[in-house]
Amino acid sequence: MCLAVPGRVLDIGERDGTRVATVDFGGVVKEVCLEYLPDLKVGEYAIVHVGFALQRLDEESARHTLELFAELGMLQEEFGDPWEAAAGTGGAHGGEEAHR
Amino acid sequence: MKYLDEFQDPELARRLLDEIRATVTRPWALMEVCGGQTHSIIRHGIDQLLPEQVELIHGPGCPVCVTPLEVIDKALEIASRPEVIFCSFGDMLRVPGTGRDLFQVRGEGGDVRVVYSPLDALRIAQRHPEREVVFFGIGFETTAPPNAMTVHQARKLGIRNFSLLVSHVRVPPAIEAIMRSPSCRVQAFLAAGHVCTVMGVGEYPELAERHRVPIVVTGFEPLDILEGVRRTVTQLERGEHTVDNAYPRAVRAEGNPAALAMLEDVFEVTDRSWRGIGVIPGSGWRLSRRYRDYDAELRFAVDGIRTEEPAECRSGEVLQGLLKPHACEMFGTRCTPRTPLGATMVSSEGACAAYYLYRRLQTTPAPREASPVA
Ligand code: SF4
């Protein structure tokens, strides 16, 4: 849960009056709130925690970190199916909210 | 040295280790206060690669672990109500309350949902105006701003069927409590990088000065940790005690000003109980007066629930660095990630679970299910 994952901004839009971005985390794409980093631009990298961009990151260290996370299975931990992980078995549970 | 090959840059890791070895002349005890760091240290065997004189004590850096049993019981009570959709981060599912956990509440018909972001919970509230949507707001300074923004949005959009069960904690008062403890062995701190991404480093110089401890802001990737340890040991050997930033790529001195302003608006500092440690003055946040309507404890009248921690779990000692996880009698026998007695065994960021997942492998061939994240 404490994990903050670097991601690259694909595009920027608006939702309910707040700035949001579509962000790519090494293949997983999520909507991210930009209210705490309003001047972030398309193509830039940022550290994202639970759907909020918190700080800019340079491209090299972002890629480096993403590679490491992917290698260690940490992206799976962050974006995978938590019901499956909690059940310790796999398959049987829904978890549709987490997949969006 | 088998671990070193697994580092992203083994050559740099070796150089950092050599430098630490050349610097250290006597024993030092360093505490890391970030569950991500603990996980990383054990997973990569960093504590075993370091010279013997450098001891890493695993502090209370996992928010899931330090959430008191009482708060879990409040969550279970609220989640059991038929009108409620209870939303949480995935790692709270298996944290045992008294007798059960959120996973079981869901099995008994409770509408428990896992979300990636607190904003997802707010959207569920928008889609289900007939239901009460509650988000379980736990975490350190890194997670508090997202939760603060979510409550702020709820108010701005006039969404009334949303509330927050808040159990936020702050790192500096925990450092203060650890330094004041008569059994304190800690001589320096690796401060949690992402906490400082939000908060900056402003809260630390006074602490470092008063307790004469070096505080080094450190990331949680293996090389970041080695660099944090290197800078810390250098300070200790020179008799210095300053605040140093070993994680500048993610941490600016001033933190994130927009997030700090939102925290100031939505939350106010309060005393909080830490699982296994007890009440630490000023160590948490609760909703400020303006946002009190969004407090799930009040909305569902669970503020009266009181729970004692079980005596057999020694996670309090583990969290304070007084006991190594495998020295606990229950470790790996009655207490495993599948049958956790204490929260430090539940989250993979907890010291007990980290030891169970990675350290046991060195002595016994582990059954497959023992390392679901490997
Ligand atoms: S091994 Fe289990 S019982 Fe022992 S301190 Fe850790 S969590 Fe508590």
Short mmCIF file of C-alpha atoms and ligand atoms in Angstrom, two decimals:
data_model
loop_
_atom_site.label_atom_id
_atom_site.label_comp_id
_atom_site.label_asym_id
_atom_site.label_seq_id
_atom_site.Cartn_x
_atom_site.Cartn_y
_atom_site.Cartn_z
CA MET A 1 0.00 0.00 0.00
CA CYS A 2 2.87 2.34 0.74
CA LEU A 3 4.25 1.80 -2.70
CA ALA A 4 4.56 4.86 -4.89
CA VAL A 5 5.05 3.84 -8.49
CA PRO A 6 6.56 5.98 -11.25
CA GLY A 7 4.42 6.38 -14.34
CA ARG A 8 4.37 8.33 -17.61
CA VAL A 9 1.60 10.77 -18.46
CA LEU A 10 -0.23 9.72 -21.66
CA ASP A 11 -2.83 12.48 -21.74
CA ILE A 12 -4.48 15.05 -19.52
CA GLY A 13 -8.16 15.77 -19.00
CA GLU A 14 -10.72 16.73 -16.40
CA ARG A 15 -13.13 14.91 -14.12
CA ASP A 16 -15.57 16.53 -11.66
CA GLY A 17 -13.70 19.82 -11.91
CA THR A 18 -10.25 18.38 -11.15
CA ARG A 19 -7.23 17.79 -13.38
CA VAL A 20 -6.67 14.13 -14.12
CA ALA A 21 -4.19 12.25 -16.30
CA THR A 22 -4.04 8.86 -17.92
CA VAL A 23 -0.80 7.35 -16.69
CA ASP A 24 1.12 4.32 -17.93
CA PHE A 25 2.86 2.22 -15.27
CA GLY A 26 4.97 -0.15 -17.36
CA GLY A 27 1.91 -1.40 -19.25
CA VAL A 28 -0.83 -0.90 -16.66
CA VAL A 29 -2.83 2.25 -17.40
CA LYS A 30 -4.70 4.16 -14.66
CA GLU A 31 -6.44 7.46 -14.16
CA VAL A 32 -4.45 9.70 -11.83
CA CYS A 33 -5.41 12.91 -10.02
CA LEU A 34 -3.08 15.85 -10.79
CA GLU A 35 -4.31 18.30 -8.16
CA TYR A 36 -1.07 17.97 -6.19
CA LEU A 37 1.12 18.35 -9.28
CA PRO A 38 -0.96 20.62 -11.51
CA ASP A 39 1.77 21.57 -13.96
CA LEU A 40 2.69 18.01 -14.91
CA LYS A 41 2.74 17.60 -18.69
CA VAL A 42 2.12 14.85 -21.23
CA GLY A 43 5.23 12.71 -21.62
CA GLU A 44 6.62 13.56 -18.17
CA TYR A 45 7.10 11.04 -15.37
CA ALA A 46 5.80 11.30 -11.83
CA ILE A 47 5.68 9.27 -8.63
CA VAL A 48 2.10 8.15 -8.15
CA HIS A 49 0.62 6.91 -4.90
CA VAL A 50 -2.92 5.47 -4.72
CA GLY A 51 -4.05 7.43 -7.77
CA PHE A 52 -2.34 10.76 -6.99
CA ALA A 53 0.75 12.22 -8.64
CA LEU A 54 3.00 13.46 -5.82
CA GLN A 55 6.30 14.48 -7.41
CA ARG A 56 8.02 14.73 -10.79
CA LEU A 57 10.65 12.17 -11.60
CA ASP A 58 13.28 12.21 -14.33
CA GLU A 59 12.81 9.66 -17.07
CA GLU A 60 15.93 7.64 -16.36
CA SER A 61 15.23 6.97 -12.71
CA ALA A 62 11.55 6.33 -13.45
CA ARG A 63 12.40 3.64 -16.03
CA HIS A 64 15.02 2.19 -13.75
CA THR A 65 12.51 1.90 -10.87
CA LEU A 66 9.74 0.47 -13.06
CA GLU A 67 12.13 -2.20 -14.36
CA LEU A 68 13.05 -3.16 -10.83
CA PHE A 69 9.40 -3.28 -9.69
CA ALA A 70 8.44 -5.42 -12.68
CA GLU A 71 11.33 -7.80 -12.00
CA LEU A 72 10.35 -8.19 -8.36
CA GLY A 73 6.66 -8.70 -9.13
CA MET A 74 5.79 -5.50 -7.27
CA LEU A 75 3.62 -4.11 -10.06
CA GLN A 76 1.54 -7.26 -9.82
CA GLU A 77 1.26 -6.70 -6.06
CA GLU A 78 0.14 -3.11 -6.56
CA PHE A 79 -2.22 -3.55 -9.51
CA GLY A 80 -3.12 -7.26 -9.36
CA ASP A 81 -6.23 -8.85 -7.92
CA PRO A 82 -6.15 -8.34 -4.16
CA TRP A 83 -8.96 -10.83 -3.47
CA GLU A 84 -6.92 -13.49 -5.14
CA ALA A 85 -3.86 -12.54 -3.11
CA ALA A 86 -5.86 -12.47 0.13
CA ALA A 87 -7.52 -15.80 -0.58
CA GLY A 88 -4.07 -17.25 -1.20
CA THR A 89 -5.67 -19.59 -3.70
CA GLY A 90 -6.56 -17.76 -6.85
CA GLY A 91 -9.44 -17.45 -9.19
CA ALA A 92 -12.63 -17.62 -7.21
CA HIS A 93 -13.07 -13.99 -6.23
CA GLY A 94 -14.25 -10.90 -8.08
CA GLY A 95 -12.42 -7.72 -7.19
CA GLU A 96 -13.89 -5.82 -10.13
CA GLU A 97 -13.28 -2.44 -8.55
CA ALA A 98 -9.57 -3.04 -8.39
CA HIS A 99 -9.38 -3.93 -12.06
CA ARG A 100 -10.64 -0.64 -13.34
CA MET B 1 27.53 -12.78 -1.67
CA LYS B 2 24.81 -14.58 -3.59
CA TYR B 3 22.42 -11.67 -3.20
CA LEU B 4 24.70 -9.10 -4.72
CA ASP B 5 24.25 -10.52 -8.23
CA GLU B 6 20.55 -9.84 -7.96
CA PHE B 7 21.07 -6.10 -7.50
CA GLN B 8 20.23 -3.96 -10.50
CA ASP B 9 23.76 -2.61 -10.51
CA PRO B 10 25.94 -5.13 -8.63
CA GLU B 11 29.08 -3.07 -9.25
CA LEU B 12 27.61 0.03 -7.58
CA ALA B 13 26.26 -2.09 -4.73
CA ARG B 14 29.71 -3.55 -4.18
CA ARG B 15 31.30 -0.08 -4.15
CA LEU B 16 28.80 1.21 -1.60
CA LEU B 17 29.33 -1.84 0.61
CA ASP B 18 33.11 -1.45 0.37
CA GLU B 19 32.83 2.17 1.40
CA ILE B 20 30.63 1.31 4.38
CA ARG B 21 33.09 -1.41 5.41
CA ALA B 22 36.01 1.00 5.16
CA THR B 23 34.19 3.62 7.25
CA VAL B 24 32.79 1.60 10.13
CA THR B 25 34.97 1.11 13.21
CA ARG B 26 32.44 0.13 15.90
CA PRO B 27 28.87 -1.20 16.28
CA TRP B 28 25.94 1.03 15.27
CA ALA B 29 22.17 0.46 15.39
CA LEU B 30 20.14 2.13 12.63
CA MET B 31 16.35 2.07 12.40
CA GLU B 32 14.42 2.21 9.14
CA VAL B 33 10.92 3.65 9.53
CA CYS B 34 9.34 2.50 6.29
CA GLY B 35 7.71 -0.85 5.64
CA GLY B 36 8.85 -0.72 2.02
CA GLN B 37 12.45 -0.42 3.24
CA THR B 38 12.02 -3.32 5.67
CA HIS B 39 10.61 -5.48 2.89
CA SER B 40 13.47 -4.52 0.58
CA ILE B 41 16.16 -5.09 3.23
CA ILE B 42 14.99 -8.60 4.04
CA ARG B 43 14.15 -9.55 0.46
CA HIS B 44 17.62 -8.61 -0.76
CA GLY B 45 19.47 -9.70 2.35
CA ILE B 46 20.90 -6.19 2.77
CA ASP B 47 21.25 -6.66 6.53
CA GLN B 48 23.41 -9.72 5.86
CA LEU B 49 25.55 -7.99 3.25
CA LEU B 50 26.38 -5.12 5.60
CA PRO B 51 29.37 -5.41 7.94
CA GLU B 52 28.50 -7.05 11.24
CA GLN B 53 28.85 -3.79 13.15
CA VAL B 54 25.91 -2.24 11.29
CA GLU B 55 22.61 -3.48 12.69
CA LEU B 56 19.29 -2.59 11.06
CA ILE B 57 16.33 -2.38 13.42
CA HIS B 58 12.94 -2.61 11.74
CA GLY B 59 10.81 0.22 13.06
CA PRO B 60 7.05 0.85 13.07
CA GLY B 61 7.00 1.79 9.38
CA CYS B 62 4.16 -0.33 8.11
CA PRO B 63 0.81 1.49 8.40
CA VAL B 64 -1.16 -1.73 8.13
CA CYS B 65 0.85 -3.14 11.02
CA VAL B 66 0.46 -0.22 13.39
CA THR B 67 -3.30 0.19 12.89
CA PRO B 68 -4.73 -0.74 16.29
CA LEU B 69 -6.96 -3.77 16.70
CA GLU B 70 -9.68 -1.44 17.91
CA VAL B 71 -9.79 0.39 14.58
CA ILE B 72 -9.98 -2.93 12.71
CA ASP B 73 -12.91 -3.91 14.91
CA LYS B 74 -14.62 -0.62 14.07
CA ALA B 75 -14.06 -1.31 10.38
CA LEU B 76 -15.53 -4.82 10.70
CA GLU B 77 -18.57 -3.46 12.53
CA ILE B 78 -19.24 -0.83 9.86
CA ALA B 79 -18.54 -3.22 6.97
CA SER B 80 -21.12 -5.68 8.34
CA ARG B 81 -24.00 -3.23 8.02
CA PRO B 82 -26.38 -3.97 5.16
CA GLU B 83 -26.57 -0.36 3.93
CA VAL B 84 -22.78 0.01 3.74
CA ILE B 85 -20.35 -0.48 0.88
CA PHE B 86 -17.00 -0.69 2.67
CA CYS B 87 -13.99 0.22 0.52
CA SER B 88 -10.39 -0.48 1.46
CA PHE B 89 -6.91 -0.97 0.06
CA GLY B 90 -6.24 -4.66 -0.55
CA ASP B 91 -3.70 -5.12 2.23
CA MET B 92 -6.27 -4.55 4.98
CA LEU B 93 -8.35 -7.59 3.96
CA ARG B 94 -6.49 -10.14 6.03
CA VAL B 95 -5.62 -8.03 9.06
CA PRO B 96 -7.31 -9.84 11.91
CA GLY B 97 -9.66 -7.98 14.19
CA THR B 98 -11.21 -9.72 17.15
CA GLY B 99 -12.18 -13.11 15.72
CA ARG B 100 -12.43 -12.22 12.03
CA ASP B 101 -11.22 -10.00 9.19
CA LEU B 102 -12.70 -8.03 6.27
CA PHE B 103 -12.25 -11.02 4.00
CA GLN B 104 -14.57 -13.03 6.22
CA VAL B 105 -17.05 -10.18 6.56
CA ARG B 106 -17.35 -10.27 2.79
CA GLY B 107 -17.90 -14.03 2.92
CA GLU B 108 -20.73 -13.44 5.38
CA GLY B 109 -22.46 -11.12 2.94
CA GLY B 110 -20.84 -7.77 3.74
CA ASP B 111 -20.26 -5.54 0.73
CA VAL B 112 -16.49 -5.09 1.03
CA ARG B 113 -14.70 -3.75 -2.03
CA VAL B 114 -11.05 -3.23 -2.78
CA VAL B 115 -10.10 -0.02 -4.50
CA TYR B 116 -6.80 1.18 -5.93
CA SER B 117 -7.47 4.80 -4.97
CA PRO B 118 -9.75 6.54 -2.45
CA LEU B 119 -11.23 8.41 -5.42
CA ASP B 120 -12.56 5.07 -6.69
CA ALA B 121 -14.55 4.82 -3.46
CA LEU B 122 -15.99 8.28 -4.04
CA ARG B 123 -17.10 7.20 -7.53
CA ILE B 124 -18.84 4.19 -6.06
CA ALA B 125 -20.70 6.61 -3.77
CA GLN B 126 -21.74 8.66 -6.81
CA ARG B 127 -23.03 5.54 -8.56
CA HIS B 128 -24.90 4.25 -5.49
CA PRO B 129 -26.65 7.24 -3.88
CA GLU B 130 -28.93 4.81 -2.00
CA ARG B 131 -25.99 3.22 -0.14
CA GLU B 132 -23.50 4.50 2.47
CA VAL B 133 -19.94 4.27 1.12
CA VAL B 134 -17.13 4.20 3.68
CA PHE B 135 -13.43 4.34 2.86
CA PHE B 136 -10.87 2.91 5.29
CA GLY B 137 -8.38 5.80 5.50
CA ILE B 138 -5.19 4.43 6.98
CA GLY B 139 -1.58 5.22 6.21
CA PHE B 140 1.31 7.59 6.83
CA GLU B 141 1.90 11.08 5.45
CA THR B 142 2.14 9.69 1.90
CA THR B 143 -1.42 8.35 1.91
CA ALA B 144 -3.07 11.11 3.93
CA PRO B 145 -3.12 13.73 1.10
CA PRO B 146 -5.00 11.45 -1.34
CA ASN B 147 -7.56 10.70 1.36
CA ALA B 148 -7.79 14.39 2.30
CA MET B 149 -8.44 15.33 -1.33
CA THR B 150 -11.16 12.69 -1.57
CA VAL B 151 -13.07 14.09 1.42
CA HIS B 152 -12.56 17.59 0.05
CA GLN B 153 -14.03 16.47 -3.29
CA ALA B 154 -16.97 14.77 -1.56
CA ARG B 155 -17.82 18.05 0.12
CA LYS B 156 -17.30 20.12 -2.99
CA LEU B 157 -19.54 17.84 -5.06
CA GLY B 158 -22.15 17.58 -2.30
CA ILE B 159 -21.78 13.80 -2.01
CA ARG B 160 -23.37 13.01 1.35
CA ASN B 161 -23.31 9.20 1.32
CA PHE B 162 -19.53 9.05 1.64
CA SER B 163 -17.44 8.96 4.81
CA LEU B 164 -13.91 8.13 5.94
CA LEU B 165 -12.84 5.82 8.75
CA VAL B 166 -9.61 7.64 9.62
CA SER B 167 -6.55 6.16 11.26
CA HIS B 168 -3.71 8.23 9.85
CA VAL B 169 -0.32 8.28 11.53
CA ARG B 170 2.69 10.62 11.41
CA VAL B 171 6.33 9.56 11.48
CA PRO B 172 8.09 12.32 13.50
CA PRO B 173 6.15 11.74 16.75
CA ALA B 174 6.94 8.01 16.45
CA ILE B 175 10.66 8.84 16.16
CA GLU B 176 10.27 11.03 19.23
CA ALA B 177 8.55 8.19 21.16
CA ILE B 178 11.24 5.68 20.15
CA MET B 179 14.04 8.01 21.27
CA ARG B 180 12.31 8.63 24.60
CA SER B 181 11.83 4.94 25.36
CA PRO B 182 14.20 3.84 28.17
CA SER B 183 15.06 0.68 26.22
CA CYS B 184 15.92 2.62 23.07
CA ARG B 185 18.92 1.21 21.17
CA VAL B 186 18.54 3.31 18.03
CA GLN B 187 21.43 5.63 17.14
CA ALA B 188 20.26 6.87 13.74
CA PHE B 189 17.24 6.83 11.47
CA LEU B 190 16.69 6.12 7.80
CA ALA B 191 13.64 8.35 7.24
CA ALA B 192 10.97 7.14 4.81
CA GLY B 193 11.52 8.66 1.38
CA HIS B 194 7.96 8.92 0.17
CA VAL B 195 6.74 10.40 3.45
CA CYS B 196 9.24 13.20 2.80
CA THR B 197 8.10 13.50 -0.84
CA VAL B 198 4.93 14.97 0.68
CA MET B 199 6.16 16.50 3.94
CA GLY B 200 9.63 17.67 2.95
CA VAL B 201 12.35 17.50 5.59
CA GLY B 202 11.32 20.45 7.76
CA GLU B 203 10.11 18.36 10.70
CA TYR B 204 13.42 16.57 11.20
CA PRO B 205 16.26 19.01 12.04
CA GLU B 206 14.83 19.77 15.46
CA LEU B 207 14.49 16.05 16.26
CA ALA B 208 18.01 15.29 15.03
CA GLU B 209 19.42 18.11 17.11
CA ARG B 210 17.54 17.38 20.34
CA HIS B 211 18.24 13.64 20.34
CA ARG B 212 21.62 13.96 18.66
CA VAL B 213 20.68 11.37 16.01
CA PRO B 214 21.48 11.48 12.30
CA ILE B 215 18.31 11.31 10.19
CA VAL B 216 18.90 10.38 6.56
CA VAL B 217 16.00 10.53 4.10
CA THR B 218 16.27 7.26 2.17
CA GLY B 219 14.46 5.58 -0.74
CA PHE B 220 13.44 1.96 -0.64
CA GLU B 221 15.16 0.40 -3.61
CA PRO B 222 18.16 -1.73 -2.58
CA LEU B 223 20.77 0.73 -3.85
CA ASP B 224 18.93 3.63 -2.19
CA ILE B 225 19.08 1.81 1.12
CA LEU B 226 22.80 1.12 0.79
CA GLU B 227 23.39 4.80 0.02
CA GLY B 228 21.26 5.82 3.04
CA VAL B 229 23.23 3.46 5.28
CA ARG B 230 26.53 4.73 3.89
CA ARG B 231 25.68 8.35 4.65
CA THR B 232 24.31 7.46 8.08
CA VAL B 233 27.37 5.46 9.12
CA THR B 234 29.64 8.25 7.89
CA GLN B 235 27.80 10.73 10.14
CA LEU B 236 27.88 8.39 13.13
CA GLU B 237 31.61 7.75 12.77
CA ARG B 238 32.26 11.50 12.58
CA GLY B 239 30.04 12.20 15.58
CA GLU B 240 27.63 14.27 13.47
CA HIS B 241 23.85 14.36 13.73
CA THR B 242 22.32 16.23 10.84
CA VAL B 243 19.40 15.72 8.46
CA ASP B 244 20.62 14.52 5.08
CA ASN B 245 18.65 13.77 1.92
CA ALA B 246 19.90 10.61 0.21
CA TYR B 247 16.81 10.46 -2.02
CA PRO B 248 16.87 13.81 -3.84
CA ARG B 249 15.33 12.44 -7.04
CA ALA B 250 11.97 12.11 -5.22
CA VAL B 251 12.30 14.44 -2.22
CA ARG B 252 12.54 18.24 -2.24
CA ALA B 253 13.23 20.04 1.00
CA GLU B 254 9.84 21.79 0.90
CA GLY B 255 7.85 18.62 0.08
CA ASN B 256 4.66 19.04 -1.92
CA PRO B 257 3.12 22.41 -0.96
CA ALA B 258 -0.32 21.70 -2.50
CA ALA B 259 -0.60 18.45 -0.56
CA LEU B 260 0.52 20.14 2.67
CA ALA B 261 -2.13 22.84 2.26
CA MET B 262 -4.85 20.22 1.75
CA LEU B 263 -3.70 18.27 4.82
CA GLU B 264 -3.86 21.46 6.84
CA ASP B 265 -7.44 22.10 5.70
CA VAL B 266 -8.95 18.61 6.01
CA PHE B 267 -7.11 17.11 8.99
CA GLU B 268 -5.98 18.16 12.44
CA VAL B 269 -3.31 16.57 14.61
CA THR B 270 -4.54 14.18 17.27
CA ASP B 271 -3.15 11.54 19.64
CA ARG B 272 -3.17 8.06 18.08
CA SER B 273 -2.71 4.60 19.39
CA TRP B 274 -0.13 2.48 17.54
CA ARG B 275 -0.64 -1.26 17.56
CA GLY B 276 1.82 -2.90 19.89
CA ILE B 277 3.18 0.45 21.10
CA GLY B 278 0.26 2.33 22.60
CA VAL B 279 -0.79 5.97 22.45
CA ILE B 280 1.77 8.39 21.02
CA PRO B 281 0.88 12.07 21.57
CA GLY B 282 0.20 14.06 18.43
CA SER B 283 1.06 11.07 16.25
CA GLY B 284 -1.96 11.08 13.97
CA TRP B 285 -4.58 13.00 12.09
CA ARG B 286 -8.33 13.12 12.33
CA LEU B 287 -10.81 15.10 10.26
CA SER B 288 -10.84 18.78 11.14
CA ARG B 289 -13.99 20.43 12.46
CA ARG B 290 -15.05 21.55 8.98
CA TYR B 291 -15.06 17.97 7.75
CA ARG B 292 -16.29 16.21 10.90
CA ASP B 293 -19.56 15.26 9.10
CA TYR B 294 -17.51 12.88 7.00
CA ASP B 295 -16.16 10.93 9.96
CA ALA B 296 -17.43 7.33 9.72
CA GLU B 297 -16.75 6.71 13.42
CA LEU B 298 -19.32 9.34 14.32
CA ARG B 299 -21.74 8.58 11.49
CA PHE B 300 -21.97 4.91 12.49
CA ALA B 301 -21.52 5.52 16.22
CA VAL B 302 -18.64 3.05 16.57
CA ASP B 303 -16.45 5.48 18.52
CA GLY B 304 -17.31 3.56 21.71
CA ILE B 305 -15.71 0.27 20.60
CA ARG B 306 -12.71 -0.62 22.81
CA THR B 307 -10.43 -3.60 22.24
CA GLU B 308 -7.39 -4.87 24.12
CA GLU B 309 -4.44 -6.23 22.13
CA PRO B 310 -3.76 -9.97 22.62
CA ALA B 311 -0.86 -10.62 24.99
CA GLU B 312 0.71 -13.55 23.12
CA CYS B 313 1.76 -11.46 20.10
CA ARG B 314 5.03 -9.63 20.69
CA SER B 315 4.75 -7.31 17.69
CA GLY B 316 5.12 -4.32 20.00
CA GLU B 317 8.65 -5.41 20.80
CA VAL B 318 9.30 -6.20 17.14
CA LEU B 319 8.11 -2.73 16.12
CA GLN B 320 10.44 -1.09 18.60
CA GLY B 321 13.44 -3.14 17.55
CA LEU B 322 13.62 -4.98 20.87
CA LEU B 323 12.90 -8.39 19.35
CA LYS B 324 13.78 -9.92 15.98
CA PRO B 325 10.70 -11.61 14.45
CA HIS B 326 12.15 -15.12 14.41
CA ALA B 327 12.92 -14.82 18.12
CA CYS B 328 9.19 -14.77 18.86
CA GLU B 329 7.99 -18.21 20.01
CA MET B 330 4.91 -18.05 17.79
CA PHE B 331 6.92 -17.23 14.65
CA GLY B 332 6.33 -19.77 11.91
CA THR B 333 4.49 -22.11 14.23
CA ARG B 334 1.19 -20.71 15.43
CA CYS B 335 1.79 -17.45 13.60
CA THR B 336 2.18 -17.48 9.81
CA PRO B 337 0.90 -15.20 7.01
CA ARG B 338 -2.09 -17.56 6.71
CA THR B 339 -2.80 -17.61 10.43
CA PRO B 340 -1.45 -14.24 11.60
CA LEU B 341 -1.57 -13.51 15.31
CA GLY B 342 -0.34 -9.96 14.90
CA ALA B 343 -0.45 -7.42 12.13
CA THR B 344 3.33 -7.53 11.57
CA MET B 345 2.68 -10.98 10.09
CA VAL B 346 -0.19 -9.87 7.85
CA SER B 347 1.25 -7.28 5.53
CA SER B 348 4.24 -8.14 3.40
CA GLU B 349 5.68 -4.85 4.68
CA GLY B 350 5.50 -6.10 8.26
CA ALA B 351 8.77 -7.30 9.78
CA CYS B 352 7.41 -10.73 10.81
CA ALA B 353 5.97 -11.46 7.36
CA ALA B 354 9.14 -10.22 5.65
CA TYR B 355 11.23 -12.61 7.75
CA TYR B 356 8.75 -15.42 7.14
CA LEU B 357 8.72 -14.91 3.38
CA TYR B 358 12.42 -14.46 2.76
CA ARG B 359 14.54 -15.44 5.72
CA ARG B 360 13.10 -18.87 6.37
CA LEU B 361 14.14 -19.92 2.88
CA GLN B 362 17.76 -19.87 3.93
CA THR B 363 17.41 -22.61 6.48
CA THR B 364 14.49 -24.72 5.30
CA PRO B 365 13.25 -25.47 1.81
CA ALA B 366 9.97 -23.55 1.84
CA PRO B 367 6.69 -24.96 0.58
CA ARG B 368 5.47 -23.12 -2.52
CA GLU B 369 2.71 -21.15 -0.85
CA ALA B 370 5.18 -19.64 1.58
CA SER B 371 6.33 -17.14 -1.01
CA PRO B 372 3.31 -15.95 -2.98
CA VAL B 373 5.00 -12.71 -3.97
CA ALA B 374 8.35 -14.13 -5.07
S1 SF4 C 1 5.65 -13.73 14.91
FE1 SF4 C 1 3.43 -13.37 15.05
S2 SF4 C 1 2.98 -13.50 17.25
FE2 SF4 C 1 5.20 -13.18 17.06
S3 SF4 C 1 5.48 -10.96 17.13
FE3 SF4 C 1 5.30 -11.50 14.97
S4 SF4 C 1 3.12 -11.22 14.52
FE4 SF4 C 1 3.27 -11.32 16.76
#
